[in-house]
Coordinates of C-alpha atoms in Angstrom, one line a residue:
Chain K
X426 CA 17.4 8.4 46.7
X427 CA 15.1 11.2 46.5
X428 CA 17.1 14.0 49.1
X429 CA 19.5 16.3 47.6
X430 CA 18.5 16.3 44.5
X431 CA 17.3 19.7 42.5
X432 CA 13.8 20.3 42.4
X433 CA 12.9 19.8 38.6
X434 CA 14.0 16.1 39.5
X435 CA 11.9 15.7 42.3
X436 CA 8.8 17.6 40.0
X437 CA 8.9 15.0 37.3
X438 CA 9.3 12.2 39.4
X439 CA 6.1 13.2 40.9
X440 CA 4.8 13.2 37.4
X441 CA 5.8 9.3 36.9
X442 CA 3.6 8.9 39.7
X443 CA 6.6 9.0 42.9
X444 CA 4.7 10.9 44.8
X445 CA 7.4 10.2 47.9
X446 CA 9.1 12.8 45.8
X447 CA 6.5 14.9 46.1
X448 CA 6.7 14.5 50.2
X449 CA 10.7 15.6 49.5
X450 CA 8.6 18.9 48.1
X451 CA 7.0 20.1 50.8
X452 CA 9.7 19.2 53.6
X453 CA 12.0 22.3 51.4
X454 CA 9.1 24.5 51.2
X455 CA 6.5 24.1 54.4
X456 CA 8.4 26.6 56.0
X457 CA 9.3 29.4 54.1
X458 CA 6.0 29.0 53.3
X459 CA 3.9 29.2 56.8
X460 CA 5.2 32.8 57.6
X461 CA 2.9 34.2 54.4
X462 CA 0.1 31.9 54.5
X463 CA 0.2 32.8 59.1
X464 CA -0.5 36.2 57.7
X465 CA -3.0 36.1 55.6
X466 CA -4.8 33.7 57.8
X467 CA -4.3 35.4 61.9
X468 CA -4.4 31.5 62.5
X469 CA -1.8 29.0 63.2
X470 CA -4.1 26.1 62.3
X471 CA -5.7 27.5 59.7
X472 CA -2.0 28.1 58.3
X473 CA -1.3 24.7 58.1
X474 CA -4.9 23.6 56.4
X475 CA -3.7 26.4 54.4
X476 CA -0.9 25.1 53.3
X477 CA -2.1 21.1 52.9
X478 CA -4.6 22.3 50.6
X479 CA -1.6 24.6 48.5
X480 CA 0.3 21.6 48.4
X481 CA -2.9 19.2 47.3
X482 CA -3.5 21.3 44.3
X483 CA -0.5 22.3 43.3
X484 CA 0.2 18.1 42.6
X485 CA -3.1 18.6 40.7
X486 CA -1.9 21.0 38.9
X487 CA 1.8 19.9 38.4
X488 CA 1.4 18.1 34.5
X489 CA 0.6 23.1 33.8
X490 CA 3.7 23.4 35.9
X491 CA 5.7 23.9 33.6
X492 CA 9.3 25.4 34.8
X493 CA 9.4 28.6 34.0
X494 CA 9.7 29.8 37.6
X495 CA 10.7 28.6 40.2
X496 CA 8.9 25.9 42.2
X497 CA 8.7 27.8 45.1
X498 CA 7.3 30.8 42.5
X499 CA 4.9 29.1 41.6
X500 CA 3.7 27.6 45.0
X501 CA 4.2 30.9 46.7
X502 CA 1.2 32.0 43.8
X503 CA -1.3 29.2 44.9
X504 CA -0.6 29.9 47.9
X505 CA -1.7 33.3 48.0
X506 CA -4.5 33.1 45.6
X507 CA -6.4 29.7 47.2
X508 CA -6.2 32.3 49.9
X509 CA -8.3 35.0 48.5
X510 CA -11.0 32.1 47.3
X511 CA -13.8 30.2 49.0
X512 CA -13.6 30.3 52.6
X513 CA -10.4 32.3 53.5
X514 CA -12.0 34.6 51.2
X515 CA -13.6 36.2 54.1
X516 CA -12.6 38.9 56.5
X517 CA -10.4 37.0 59.9
X518 CA -12.4 39.3 61.6
X519 CA -15.3 41.2 61.3
X520 CA -14.1 45.0 60.4
X521 CA -16.4 46.9 63.3
X522 CA -15.4 50.4 61.7
X523 CA -11.3 52.3 61.8
X524 CA -11.3 52.3 65.3
X525 CA -7.6 52.5 66.6
X526 CA -6.2 49.8 68.1
X527 CA -4.8 50.2 71.7
X528 CA -1.0 50.2 71.8
X529 CA 0.1 48.4 74.6
X530 CA 2.1 50.6 77.1
X531 CA 5.3 52.6 76.7
X532 CA 8.5 50.7 78.4
X533 CA 12.6 51.3 78.6
X534 CA 14.3 48.4 76.6
X535 CA 16.0 47.1 79.3
X536 CA 12.3 46.4 81.1
X537 CA 12.1 41.9 81.6
X538 CA 9.0 42.2 79.9
X539 CA 9.7 44.3 76.7
X540 CA 9.1 40.9 74.6
X541 CA 6.3 40.3 75.9
X542 CA 4.9 43.8 75.6
X543 CA 6.6 42.6 72.0
X544 CA 4.1 40.4 71.3
X545 CA 0.9 41.9 72.6
X546 CA 2.1 44.6 69.5
X547 CA 2.7 41.7 66.9
X548 CA -1.2 40.6 67.8
X549 CA -2.3 44.4 67.9
X550 CA -1.1 44.5 63.9
X551 CA -1.5 41.0 63.3
X552 CA -5.0 42.2 64.5
X553 CA -5.3 44.9 62.1
X554 CA -4.5 43.0 59.3
X555 CA -7.0 40.5 59.8
X556 CA -9.6 43.1 60.0
X557 CA -9.0 43.9 55.8
X558 CA -9.9 42.5 53.1
X559 CA -9.0 39.5 51.8
X560 CA -7.6 41.1 49.2
X561 CA -6.0 44.3 51.0
X562 CA -4.6 42.0 53.7
X563 CA -2.8 39.8 50.5
X564 CA -1.7 43.0 48.9
X565 CA 0.0 44.5 52.3
X566 CA 1.7 41.1 53.2
X567 CA 3.1 40.0 50.0
X568 CA 4.8 44.0 49.8
X569 CA 5.5 44.6 53.5
X570 CA 6.0 41.1 55.0
X571 CA 7.6 39.2 52.0
X572 CA 8.7 42.5 50.1
X573 CA 7.7 41.8 46.8
X574 CA 7.7 44.8 44.5
X575 CA 4.7 45.7 42.0
X576 CA 4.5 43.6 39.2
X577 CA 5.4 40.7 40.8
X578 CA 2.4 41.1 42.7
X579 CA 0.7 41.9 39.9
X580 CA 1.8 39.1 38.0
X581 CA 1.0 37.2 41.2
X582 CA -3.0 37.9 41.3
X583 CA -3.2 38.5 37.4
X584 CA -4.2 42.2 38.4
X585 CA -3.3 45.0 36.3
X586 CA 0.4 47.0 38.7
X587 CA -2.3 50.3 39.2
X588 CA -5.1 48.5 40.8
X589 CA -1.9 46.4 43.6
X590 CA -1.3 50.2 44.1
X591 CA -4.3 51.2 45.1
X592 CA -5.5 48.5 47.0
X593 CA -1.8 48.9 49.0
X594 CA -3.0 52.3 49.1
X595 CA -6.1 51.6 51.0
X596 CA -5.1 49.4 52.8
X597 CA -2.1 51.4 54.2
X598 CA -4.4 54.2 55.0
X599 CA -6.1 51.8 56.8
X600 CA -3.3 50.3 58.7
X601 CA -2.1 53.6 59.5
X602 CA -5.3 54.2 61.3
X603 CA -6.3 51.0 62.6
X604 CA -1.8 51.1 64.0
X605 CA -2.1 54.8 64.6
X606 CA -0.1 55.0 68.2
X607 CA 2.5 52.9 66.9
X608 CA 3.1 54.4 63.8
X609 CA 1.5 57.8 65.1
X610 CA 4.4 60.4 62.7
X611 CA 4.8 62.2 66.0
X612 CA 6.5 59.1 67.8
X613 CA 9.0 57.3 65.4
X614 CA 12.4 58.6 63.9
X615 CA 13.4 60.2 61.5
X616 CA 13.1 58.7 58.1
X617 CA 15.8 56.2 57.6
X618 CA 15.0 54.3 54.4
X619 CA 16.0 50.8 53.6
X620 CA 15.1 48.8 51.0
X621 CA 15.0 45.4 52.2
X622 CA 15.9 42.3 49.5
X623 CA 11.9 41.1 48.7
X624 CA 12.4 37.2 50.3
X625 CA 14.8 37.3 52.7
X626 CA 16.0 34.4 51.6
X627 CA 18.5 33.6 49.2
X628 CA 18.4 34.7 45.4
X629 CA 17.8 31.2 44.3
X630 CA 14.6 32.0 46.3
X631 CA 13.4 35.0 44.6
X632 CA 10.9 35.0 41.4
X633 CA 11.5 34.8 37.8
X634 CA 13.2 31.4 35.4
X635 CA 14.3 28.7 37.8
X636 CA 18.0 28.7 37.5
X637 CA 20.0 26.1 35.5
X638 CA 18.9 22.1 36.7
X639 CA 22.1 20.8 38.3
X640 CA 23.7 17.8 36.7
X641 CA 22.7 14.6 38.4
X642 CA 26.4 12.8 39.1
X643 CA 24.1 9.4 39.3
X644 CA 23.5 10.0 34.7
Chain P
X180 CA 4.8 67.8 47.8
X181 CA 1.2 68.4 47.9
X182 CA -0.9 65.9 49.9
X183 CA -2.0 64.7 47.3
X184 CA 0.8 62.9 46.5
X185 CA 0.3 60.3 48.3
X186 CA 0.6 57.4 45.7
X187 CA 4.6 58.8 44.9
X188 CA 5.5 59.1 48.4
X189 CA 4.2 54.9 48.6
X190 CA 5.9 54.2 45.9
X191 CA 9.9 55.7 47.1
X192 CA 9.4 54.1 50.6
X193 CA 8.1 50.8 48.2
X194 CA 11.7 51.1 46.4
X195 CA 9.3 51.8 43.1
X196 CA 10.9 55.2 42.0
X197 CA 13.5 56.3 39.4
X198 CA 16.5 57.8 40.8
X199 CA 15.2 61.4 39.5
X200 CA 11.5 60.1 40.7
X201 CA 13.7 59.2 44.7
X202 CA 15.8 62.5 44.2
X203 CA 13.2 64.4 43.6
X204 CA 11.3 62.9 46.9
X205 CA 14.0 63.3 48.6
X206 CA 15.1 67.2 47.9
X207 CA 10.7 67.7 49.1
X208 CA 11.7 66.3 52.8
X209 CA 14.1 67.9 53.1
X210 CA 12.4 71.3 52.5
X211 CA 9.2 70.0 54.2
X212 CA 9.0 68.2 57.0
X213 CA 5.1 67.2 57.2
X214 CA 6.3 65.3 54.1
X215 CA 8.7 64.4 55.9
X216 CA 6.3 62.7 58.3
X217 CA 4.6 61.6 56.1
X218 CA 7.3 59.3 55.3
X219 CA 8.6 58.8 59.0
X220 CA 4.4 57.2 59.3
X221 CA 5.0 55.0 56.8
X222 CA 8.6 53.6 57.2
X223 CA 7.4 52.6 60.9
X224 CA 3.9 50.9 59.5
X225 CA 6.5 49.4 57.0
X226 CA 8.8 48.1 60.1
X227 CA 6.0 46.8 62.2
X228 CA 4.5 44.5 59.4
X229 CA 8.0 43.6 58.3
X230 CA 8.7 42.6 62.1
X231 CA 6.2 39.8 62.4
X232 CA 7.5 36.8 63.2
X233 CA 8.0 33.9 61.2
X234 CA 7.4 31.0 62.8
X235 CA 7.9 27.4 61.3
X236 CA 5.0 24.8 60.3
X237 CA 6.9 23.3 63.4
X238 CA 5.3 19.8 61.9
X239 CA 6.1 18.1 58.6
X240 CA 2.7 18.6 56.5
X241 CA 4.4 16.2 54.0
X242 CA 3.3 13.1 55.7
X243 CA 0.3 13.9 56.0
X244 CA -0.4 15.4 51.9
X245 CA 1.8 12.1 50.8
X246 CA -1.1 9.6 52.5
X247 CA -3.7 11.4 51.5
X248 CA -2.6 11.8 47.6
X249 CA -1.2 7.7 47.7
X250 CA -4.8 7.0 49.2
X251 CA -6.4 9.6 47.2
X252 CA -5.1 7.1 44.4
X253 CA -5.4 3.7 45.5
X254 CA -9.7 4.2 45.6
X255 CA -9.8 6.6 42.9
X256 CA -10.9 6.1 39.3
X257 CA -11.4 8.4 36.9
X258 CA -13.0 7.5 33.5
X259 CA -12.4 10.3 30.2
X260 CA -13.7 10.8 27.5
X261 CA -12.7 13.2 25.2
X262 CA -13.1 17.0 27.1
X263 CA -15.4 14.6 29.4
X264 CA -14.3 13.1 33.1
X265 CA -15.8 11.2 35.3
X266 CA -14.7 10.5 39.0
X267 CA -16.0 7.0 40.8
X268 CA -14.7 5.7 43.6
X269 CA -13.3 2.0 43.8
X270 CA -15.7 1.2 46.3
X271 CA -17.0 -2.6 45.7
X272 CA -20.9 -1.8 45.4
X273 CA -20.5 1.6 42.6
X274 CA -17.6 -0.9 40.1
X275 CA -21.4 -2.1 38.0
X276 CA -21.6 1.6 37.6
X277 CA -17.9 2.1 36.6
X278 CA -18.3 -1.5 34.1
X279 CA -22.0 0.6 32.7
X280 CA -20.2 3.9 33.0
X281 CA -17.7 3.0 30.9
X282 CA -19.4 0.3 28.5
X283 CA -21.9 4.1 27.2
X284 CA -18.9 6.3 27.3
X285 CA -18.2 2.7 24.6
X286 CA -20.3 3.1 22.5
X287 CA -20.9 6.3 21.9
X288 CA -16.6 6.4 21.5
X289 CA -18.2 4.0 18.4
X290 CA -20.2 6.2 17.4
X291 CA -18.0 9.0 16.2
X292 CA -14.7 8.5 14.8
X293 CA -12.1 10.6 14.6
X294 CA -10.5 12.6 11.6
X295 CA -8.2 10.2 9.8
X296 CA -4.3 11.4 10.3
X297 CA -1.9 12.4 8.2
X298 CA 0.0 10.1 6.4
X299 CA 3.3 8.8 6.9
X300 CA 6.3 11.0 5.9
X301 CA 9.9 9.6 6.2
X302 CA 12.0 11.0 9.4
X303 CA 8.8 12.3 10.4
X304 CA 5.9 9.5 13.1
X305 CA 3.6 7.6 12.5
X306 CA 0.5 7.8 13.7
X307 CA -2.4 4.5 14.4
X308 CA -5.1 5.7 15.3
X309 CA -9.0 4.7 15.7
X310 CA -12.3 5.6 17.7
X311 CA -11.7 8.3 20.3
X312 CA -10.4 5.6 23.5
X313 CA -11.6 5.7 27.3
X314 CA -8.7 6.4 29.5
X315 CA -8.5 4.9 32.6
X316 CA -6.1 6.8 34.7
X317 CA -5.5 6.8 39.0
X318 CA -5.1 10.7 39.6
X319 CA -4.6 12.9 41.9
X320 CA -8.7 14.1 41.0
X321 CA -9.5 17.1 40.2
X322 CA -11.9 19.7 42.3
X323 CA -11.5 19.8 46.3
X324 CA -10.0 17.4 48.4
X325 CA -11.0 16.7 52.1
X326 CA -9.2 17.9 55.0
X327 CA -6.3 15.2 56.5
X328 CA -7.4 12.9 59.1
X329 CA -4.7 11.4 60.4
X330 CA -0.9 12.1 60.5
X331 CA 1.0 9.6 58.3
X332 CA 4.6 8.4 57.7
X333 CA 6.0 8.5 54.0
X334 CA 7.1 5.1 52.7
X335 CA 9.7 4.7 53.0
X336 CA 11.6 4.0 49.1
X337 CA 13.4 0.8 49.1
X338 CA 16.9 0.9 47.9
X339 CA 17.0 -2.0 45.7
X340 CA 14.5 -1.1 43.8
X341 CA 16.0 2.7 43.1
X342 CA 19.0 1.1 41.7
X343 CA 16.5 -0.4 39.8
X344 CA 15.0 2.9 38.1
X345 CA 18.1 4.3 38.4
X346 CA 19.5 1.8 36.0
X347 CA 16.6 2.2 34.2
X348 CA 16.6 5.6 33.6
X349 CA 20.8 5.2 32.1
X350 CA 19.9 3.1 29.8
X351 CA 16.8 5.0 28.2
X352 CA 18.7 7.7 28.8
X353 CA 21.1 6.1 26.6
X354 CA 19.0 5.2 23.7
X355 CA 16.2 8.6 23.8
X356 CA 19.9 11.0 23.4
X357 CA 21.5 9.2 20.4
X358 CA 22.0 11.7 17.9
X359 CA 19.9 9.5 15.3
X360 CA 16.7 9.3 17.1
X361 CA 14.4 9.8 14.2
X362 CA 11.0 9.2 14.3
X363 CA 8.0 8.7 16.7
X364 CA 5.6 6.0 16.4
X365 CA 1.5 6.5 18.2
X366 CA -0.7 4.5 18.7
X367 CA -3.6 5.3 20.2
X368 CA -5.1 3.3 23.0
X369 CA -8.6 2.6 20.5
X370 CA -9.4 -0.2 23.6
X371 CA -8.3 1.3 26.7
X372 CA -7.1 0.5 30.2
X373 CA -3.2 -1.0 28.5
X374 CA -4.8 -3.4 25.4
X375 CA -3.0 -1.3 22.8
X376 CA 0.1 -1.2 24.9
X377 CA 0.3 -4.8 25.2
X378 CA -0.4 -5.3 21.5
X379 CA 3.0 -3.3 21.1
X380 CA 4.3 -4.4 23.1
X381 CA 4.3 -8.8 22.5
X382 CA 5.2 -7.2 18.7
X383 CA 8.6 -5.7 20.5
X384 CA 9.6 -8.8 22.1
X385 CA 9.2 -10.7 19.1
X386 CA 10.2 -9.3 16.3
X387 CA 13.8 -10.4 15.9
X388 CA 15.7 -7.1 15.7
X389 CA 19.8 -6.8 16.1
X390 CA 19.2 -4.7 19.1
X391 CA 16.7 -6.0 21.3
X392 CA 16.7 -4.6 24.0
X393 CA 14.4 -1.5 24.2
X394 CA 12.7 1.6 26.8
X395 CA 9.6 1.2 28.0
X396 CA 8.4 4.9 29.5
X397 CA 5.1 5.7 31.6
X398 CA 3.8 9.4 31.2
X399 CA 1.0 9.8 33.6
X400 CA -1.7 11.4 33.0
X401 CA -1.5 15.8 33.2
X402 CA 1.9 15.0 32.9
X403 CA 2.1 17.2 29.1
X404 CA 5.7 16.0 27.4
X405 CA 4.4 16.8 24.5
X406 CA 1.7 19.7 24.1
X407 CA 0.5 18.6 20.7
X408 CA 0.5 14.9 22.3
X409 CA -1.1 15.3 25.5
X410 CA -2.4 12.5 28.0
X411 CA -0.8 9.6 29.6
X412 CA 1.2 7.5 27.2
X413 CA 3.3 4.3 27.4
X414 CA 6.4 5.1 25.4
X415 CA 8.8 2.7 23.5
X416 CA 12.1 3.5 23.0
X417 CA 14.1 0.9 20.9
X418 CA 16.7 0.7 18.2
X419 CA 16.0 -0.4 14.4
X420 CA 17.9 -0.5 11.5
X421 CA 15.1 0.5 8.2
X422 CA 14.5 -3.2 7.5
X423 CA 13.4 -3.2 10.8
X424 CA 11.6 -0.6 11.1
X425 CA 9.6 -1.4 7.9
X426 CA 9.2 -5.4 9.2
X427 CA 7.7 -3.6 12.5
X428 CA 5.5 -1.2 10.4
X429 CA 4.0 -3.3 8.6
X430 CA 3.7 -6.2 12.0
X431 CA 1.8 -3.0 13.6
X432 CA 0.1 -2.5 10.1
X433 CA -1.3 -5.5 10.2
X434 CA -2.2 -5.1 13.8
X435 CA -4.2 -1.1 13.5
X436 CA -5.2 -1.3 9.7
X437 CA -6.1 1.9 8.0
X438 CA -4.9 3.6 10.9
X439 CA -1.4 4.7 10.1
X440 CA -0.6 8.8 10.5
X441 CA 2.5 11.0 10.3
X442 CA 3.6 13.3 13.1
X443 CA 7.1 15.0 13.6
X444 CA 9.3 15.3 16.6
X445 CA 11.0 17.3 18.3
X446 CA 14.1 17.2 20.9
X447 CA 12.5 18.9 23.5
X448 CA 10.1 16.2 23.9
X449 CA 12.8 13.1 23.4
X450 CA 14.7 15.5 26.1
X451 CA 11.8 15.4 29.0
X452 CA 10.5 11.8 28.0
X453 CA 14.3 10.5 29.0
X454 CA 14.2 12.7 32.6
X455 CA 9.9 11.4 32.9
X456 CA 11.5 9.1 35.8
X457 CA 9.1 5.7 35.2
X458 CA 11.0 4.0 32.9
X459 CA 12.1 0.1 32.5
X460 CA 14.1 -1.6 30.1
X461 CA 12.1 -5.0 28.5
X462 CA 14.2 -6.7 26.8
X463 CA 13.0 -8.7 23.3
X464 CA 13.9 -11.9 20.9
X465 CA 17.4 -11.1 19.6
X466 CA 17.8 -11.4 15.2
X467 CA 20.3 -13.4 15.5
X468 CA 19.1 -16.4 17.0
X469 CA 17.9 -19.1 15.3
X470 CA 15.6 -21.7 16.6
X471 CA 17.2 -24.8 15.1
X472 CA 14.7 -27.6 14.4
X473 CA 15.8 -31.1 16.1
X474 CA 13.4 -33.8 14.3
X475 CA 12.8 -35.0 11.4
X476 CA 11.9 -34.0 8.5
X477 CA 12.3 -30.3 9.4
X478 CA 15.4 -31.2 10.6
X479 CA 17.9 -28.9 9.5
X480 CA 20.3 -31.8 9.9
X481 CA 19.4 -35.4 11.1
X482 CA 20.0 -35.5 14.9
X483 CA 21.4 -39.2 15.1
X484 CA 19.6 -41.8 17.2
X485 CA 20.8 -41.9 21.1
X486 CA 23.8 -44.5 21.0
X487 CA 23.8 -46.9 22.9
X488 CA 25.3 -47.5 26.3
X489 CA 27.0 -50.3 28.2
X490 CA 27.7 -51.4 31.8
X491 CA 31.5 -53.5 31.9
X492 CA 31.7 -54.4 35.1
X493 CA 35.1 -52.6 36.0
X494 CA 34.1 -49.7 34.7
X495 CA 32.7 -46.6 36.9
X496 CA 31.3 -44.8 33.7
X497 CA 29.0 -46.3 31.4
X498 CA 30.5 -47.2 28.5
X499 CA 29.4 -45.4 25.3
X500 CA 28.4 -47.9 21.5
X501 CA 27.7 -47.0 18.2
X502 CA 28.2 -43.2 16.7
X503 CA 28.8 -40.0 19.2
X504 CA 26.9 -36.4 19.1
X505 CA 28.6 -34.2 16.6
X506 CA 29.9 -31.8 18.8
X507 CA 29.0 -27.8 19.7
X508 CA 31.4 -26.8 17.7
X509 CA 30.6 -27.9 14.8
X510 CA 26.8 -27.1 14.4
X511 CA 26.6 -24.0 12.6
X512 CA 25.4 -20.6 14.8
X513 CA 24.9 -17.3 14.0
X514 CA 25.9 -16.3 16.9
X515 CA 27.6 -12.5 18.7
X516 CA 30.7 -12.0 16.1
X517 CA 27.7 -12.0 13.7
X518 CA 25.7 -9.7 15.6
X519 CA 28.4 -7.6 16.1
X520 CA 28.1 -7.1 12.3
X521 CA 24.5 -6.5 12.3
X522 CA 23.3 -2.6 11.9
X523 CA 22.5 -1.2 14.9
X524 CA 19.9 1.4 13.4
X525 CA 18.3 4.6 15.1
X526 CA 16.4 5.1 18.1
X527 CA 12.3 4.8 16.7
X528 CA 10.0 6.4 19.6
X529 CA 6.6 4.2 20.0
X530 CA 4.9 6.9 21.5
X531 CA 1.0 4.3 22.8
X532 CA -1.2 6.4 24.0
X533 CA -4.5 6.4 25.9
X534 CA -6.3 9.3 25.1
X535 CA -8.9 11.1 22.5
X536 CA -6.7 11.5 19.5
X537 CA -9.2 13.6 17.8
X538 CA -7.6 16.7 19.3
X539 CA -4.4 15.4 17.6

């Protein structure tokens, strides 16, 4: 049985040729990776394709996975870099200048139309993300959406931390222009700085060395 | 703080400042409303992006991915020679091309003998090498993969097969975890396609040993168990005493003359091998089993002729006339009791590789 096995056991099984073990890994992480893939690609079908390609590439490169990081960290890195390469490296929506996007009409909290307006707002934000260049979009998604630190983003992209800072700064500047009415400096409440956990997930999902393997009861 | 300090403000919003830096920014915001407004805008932007929905895929990607991997394995063959790899789809019309490619690579390999390996040293490994091999492996290819065209459920795992694998894995792991793993014997598959593996397996199976069973571990192509010995391999875990090891090495020398060298095996390698996953247990010939010839003139003890048999009226069973065969207990044997006294030996790994040995 492969259900309940830890990642390292499944990886070894994959290396030994048991592709069904890789299916378990896919099922384990597809839903955690999908939101990031969706923000990077902007389209649901492209996000699914990106994930499939990322997992297939991971299987091909499984021999190079040394277990120095968690499998999730590794497949996350593959996903981001795959999104930046090839056909996915293009801008999702051609950028035609930096014209601000009109926000949805404001509505009171009790308005039954609020969910719809929230959806419209999300669509505007995603549209602004899509208009960024791939490298700028990637750093914004990793920083703002996934809450990674500069060093983690730099390690994933293979660039210096300074490059991450500069890309992030330019991307944010562009986003602030496009989403001007949503982030108007006079229209938002006073800053209440709260720092999010890196992954919105349990500690085992964070970047870093793999946790020690659990002993298999059958051994 | 002036307008040029955007980088510091960004770092503050991103929680990338040290306590002193944070205090400096917060102090500045307390006295500079414009700076506080800039911070608000940055926080608002961050919250907009962080607040985007986080949906799930809505379908299982495992099925199509596993199906594609399995299909790739079935229909693709790779011919690798050193750093060169030729990937050919396994279609009937192309098998002639596979043969030609293999022949060409083999011819090229025979003209480029490898660097002779080091000599054997006690406490290290023996490597038997020859010409660079042709590796034939059924592995996922490098390069782009076509998008999936259909959704296929992952094949179920047979519980019986899984139980067998688990039992074998425990047995092999027990062999590998012995404290006395002394050396690795490395044999290059100079002919490719498992020829050396079968030859070594035959020698192991026929060589009588006090502990005849042995483990067989398959290392798939692309799995690097030991960076010093990369590539696909079959690794046998065998328990031998010094005499058995000397005899076994002699047989290997005879099978692969002049190609024996040494290498070391670290505990990390042994640990990884024990967990590689695809293992099987094979049985060999016990050292203490004697095959007693029964036919003169080479019989240890002449076998008496068959006794005469008479059918007597009134008796249900035939009446045996003449001398009887000796009882089983009278025949001298070397059985389990004797084998218990035999030394158990040390674990030896026999590493049959299917990759270019020159890099070693």
